[in-house]
CSV table of C-alpha atoms in Angstrom, one decimal:
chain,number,residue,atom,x,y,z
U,1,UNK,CA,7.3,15.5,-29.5
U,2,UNK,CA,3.8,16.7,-29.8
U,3,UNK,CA,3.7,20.8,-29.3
U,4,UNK,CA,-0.1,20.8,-28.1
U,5,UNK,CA,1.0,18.2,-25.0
U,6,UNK,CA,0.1,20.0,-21.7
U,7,UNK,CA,2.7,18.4,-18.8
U,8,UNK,CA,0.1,18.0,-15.6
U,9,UNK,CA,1.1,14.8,-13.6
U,10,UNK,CA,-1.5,13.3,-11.8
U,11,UNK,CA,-1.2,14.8,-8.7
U,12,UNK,CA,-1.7,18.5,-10.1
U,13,UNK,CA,-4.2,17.1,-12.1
U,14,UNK,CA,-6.6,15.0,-9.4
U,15,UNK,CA,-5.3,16.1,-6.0
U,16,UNK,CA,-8.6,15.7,-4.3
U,17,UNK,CA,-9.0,12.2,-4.9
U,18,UNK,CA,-5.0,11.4,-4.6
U,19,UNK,CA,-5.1,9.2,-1.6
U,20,UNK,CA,-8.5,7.6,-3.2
U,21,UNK,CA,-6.7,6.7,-6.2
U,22,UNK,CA,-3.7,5.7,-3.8
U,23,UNK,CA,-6.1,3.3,-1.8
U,24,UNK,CA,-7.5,1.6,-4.6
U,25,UNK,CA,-3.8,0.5,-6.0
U,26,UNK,CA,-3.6,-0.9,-2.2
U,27,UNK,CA,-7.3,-2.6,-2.9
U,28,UNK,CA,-6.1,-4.6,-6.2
U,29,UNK,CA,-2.7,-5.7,-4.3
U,30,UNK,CA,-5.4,-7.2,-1.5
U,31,UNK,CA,-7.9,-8.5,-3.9
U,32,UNK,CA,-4.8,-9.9,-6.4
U,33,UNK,CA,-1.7,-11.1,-4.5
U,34,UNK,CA,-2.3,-14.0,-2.4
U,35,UNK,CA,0.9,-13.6,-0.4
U,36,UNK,CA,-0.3,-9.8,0.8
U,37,UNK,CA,-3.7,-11.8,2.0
U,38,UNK,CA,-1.9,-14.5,3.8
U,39,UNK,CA,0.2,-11.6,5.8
U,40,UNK,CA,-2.9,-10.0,6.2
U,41,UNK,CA,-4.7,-13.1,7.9
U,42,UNK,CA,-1.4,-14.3,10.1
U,43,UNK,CA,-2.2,-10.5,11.8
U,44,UNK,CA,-5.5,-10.7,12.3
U,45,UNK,CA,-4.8,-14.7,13.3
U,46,UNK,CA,-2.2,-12.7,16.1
U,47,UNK,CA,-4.6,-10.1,17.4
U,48,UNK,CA,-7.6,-13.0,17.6
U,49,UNK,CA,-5.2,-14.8,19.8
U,50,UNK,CA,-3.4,-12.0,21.7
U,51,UNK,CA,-5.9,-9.3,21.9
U,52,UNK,CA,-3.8,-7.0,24.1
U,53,UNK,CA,-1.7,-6.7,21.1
U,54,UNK,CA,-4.5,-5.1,18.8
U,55,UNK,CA,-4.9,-2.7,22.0
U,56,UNK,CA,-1.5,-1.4,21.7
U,57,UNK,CA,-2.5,-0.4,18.4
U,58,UNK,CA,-6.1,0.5,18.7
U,59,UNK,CA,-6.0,2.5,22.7
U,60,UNK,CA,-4.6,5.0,24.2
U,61,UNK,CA,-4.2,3.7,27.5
U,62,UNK,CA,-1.1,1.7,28.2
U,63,UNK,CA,-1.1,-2.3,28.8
U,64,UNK,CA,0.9,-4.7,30.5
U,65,UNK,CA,1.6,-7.5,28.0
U,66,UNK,CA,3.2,-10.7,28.7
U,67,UNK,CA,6.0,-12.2,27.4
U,68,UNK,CA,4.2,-13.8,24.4
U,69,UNK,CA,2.4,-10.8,24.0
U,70,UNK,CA,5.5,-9.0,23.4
U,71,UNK,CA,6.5,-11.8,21.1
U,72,UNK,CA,3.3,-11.4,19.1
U,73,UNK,CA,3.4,-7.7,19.1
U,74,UNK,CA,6.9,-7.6,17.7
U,75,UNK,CA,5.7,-10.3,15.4
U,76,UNK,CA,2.7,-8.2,14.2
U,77,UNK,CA,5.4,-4.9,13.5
U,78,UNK,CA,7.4,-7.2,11.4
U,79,UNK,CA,4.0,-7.8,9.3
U,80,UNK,CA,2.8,-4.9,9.4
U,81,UNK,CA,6.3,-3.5,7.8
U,82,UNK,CA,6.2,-6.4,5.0
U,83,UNK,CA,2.6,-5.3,4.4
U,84,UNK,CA,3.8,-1.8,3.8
U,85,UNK,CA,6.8,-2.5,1.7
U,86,UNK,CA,4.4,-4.6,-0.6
U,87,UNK,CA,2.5,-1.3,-0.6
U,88,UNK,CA,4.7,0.9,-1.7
U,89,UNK,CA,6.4,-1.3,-4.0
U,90,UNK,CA,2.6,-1.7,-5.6
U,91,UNK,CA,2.3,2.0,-5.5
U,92,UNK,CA,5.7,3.0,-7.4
U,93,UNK,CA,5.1,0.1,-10.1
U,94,UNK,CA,1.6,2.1,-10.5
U,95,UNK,CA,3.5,5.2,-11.1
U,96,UNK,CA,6.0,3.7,-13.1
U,97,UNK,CA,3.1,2.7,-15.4
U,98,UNK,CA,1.6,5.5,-15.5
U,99,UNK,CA,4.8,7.5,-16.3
U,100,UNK,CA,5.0,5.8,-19.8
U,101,UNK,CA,1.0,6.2,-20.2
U,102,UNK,CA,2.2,10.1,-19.6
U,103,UNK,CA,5.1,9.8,-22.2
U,104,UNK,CA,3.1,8.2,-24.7
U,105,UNK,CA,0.5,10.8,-24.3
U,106,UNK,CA,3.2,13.5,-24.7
U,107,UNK,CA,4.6,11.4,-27.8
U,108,UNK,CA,7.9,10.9,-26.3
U,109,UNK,CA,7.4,7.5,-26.4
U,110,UNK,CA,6.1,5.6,-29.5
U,111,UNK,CA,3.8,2.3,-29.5
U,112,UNK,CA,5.4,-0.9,-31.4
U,113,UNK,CA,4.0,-1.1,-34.7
């Protein structure tokens, strides 16, 4: 292991630009994964048809929504959870890969020859 290696993760290192870095590993998941699009649209699809729903989200005054509105709003949840497990699963793989770019770095961890 190489003596002169420093330890700073990336956080320490770059905290003012953290969620920055954080939104564009989100970004590439939009731009590359067609399923995370597809979620994406069937949402905005929901809200273009049931705009009360997007109101629950978006005001602070309370609506009455019908019983498909309830559907679609507890349809739009259920999305909006898959699109944030796709998130976070995108943003621990990032990590993951940046762990060995750290270990490598520190010399820990050797490139194939």
């Amino acid at each position: 292991m190489s003596d002169t290696f420093r330890f700073e993760t990336f956080v320490d290192a770059h905290s003012n630009i953290f969620y920055e870095y954080l939104s564009s590993v989100i970004a590439k998941l939009s731009r590359e994964n067609g399923e995370y699009r597809a979620i994406r649209d069937k949402i905005e699809g929901l809200y273009e048809k049931y705009p009360k729903v997007l109101g629950v989200f978006d005001s602070e005054t309370a609506e009455e929504l019908t019983k498909e509105e309830c559907a679609a709003l507890i349809k739009v949840i259920e999305l909006k959870n898959k699109l944030m497990d796709m998130e976070m699963q995108s943003a621990y793989f990032r990590g993951c890969y940046d762990s060995v770019g750290y270990l490598k770095k520190a010399g820990i961890l050797s490139q194939p020859d």
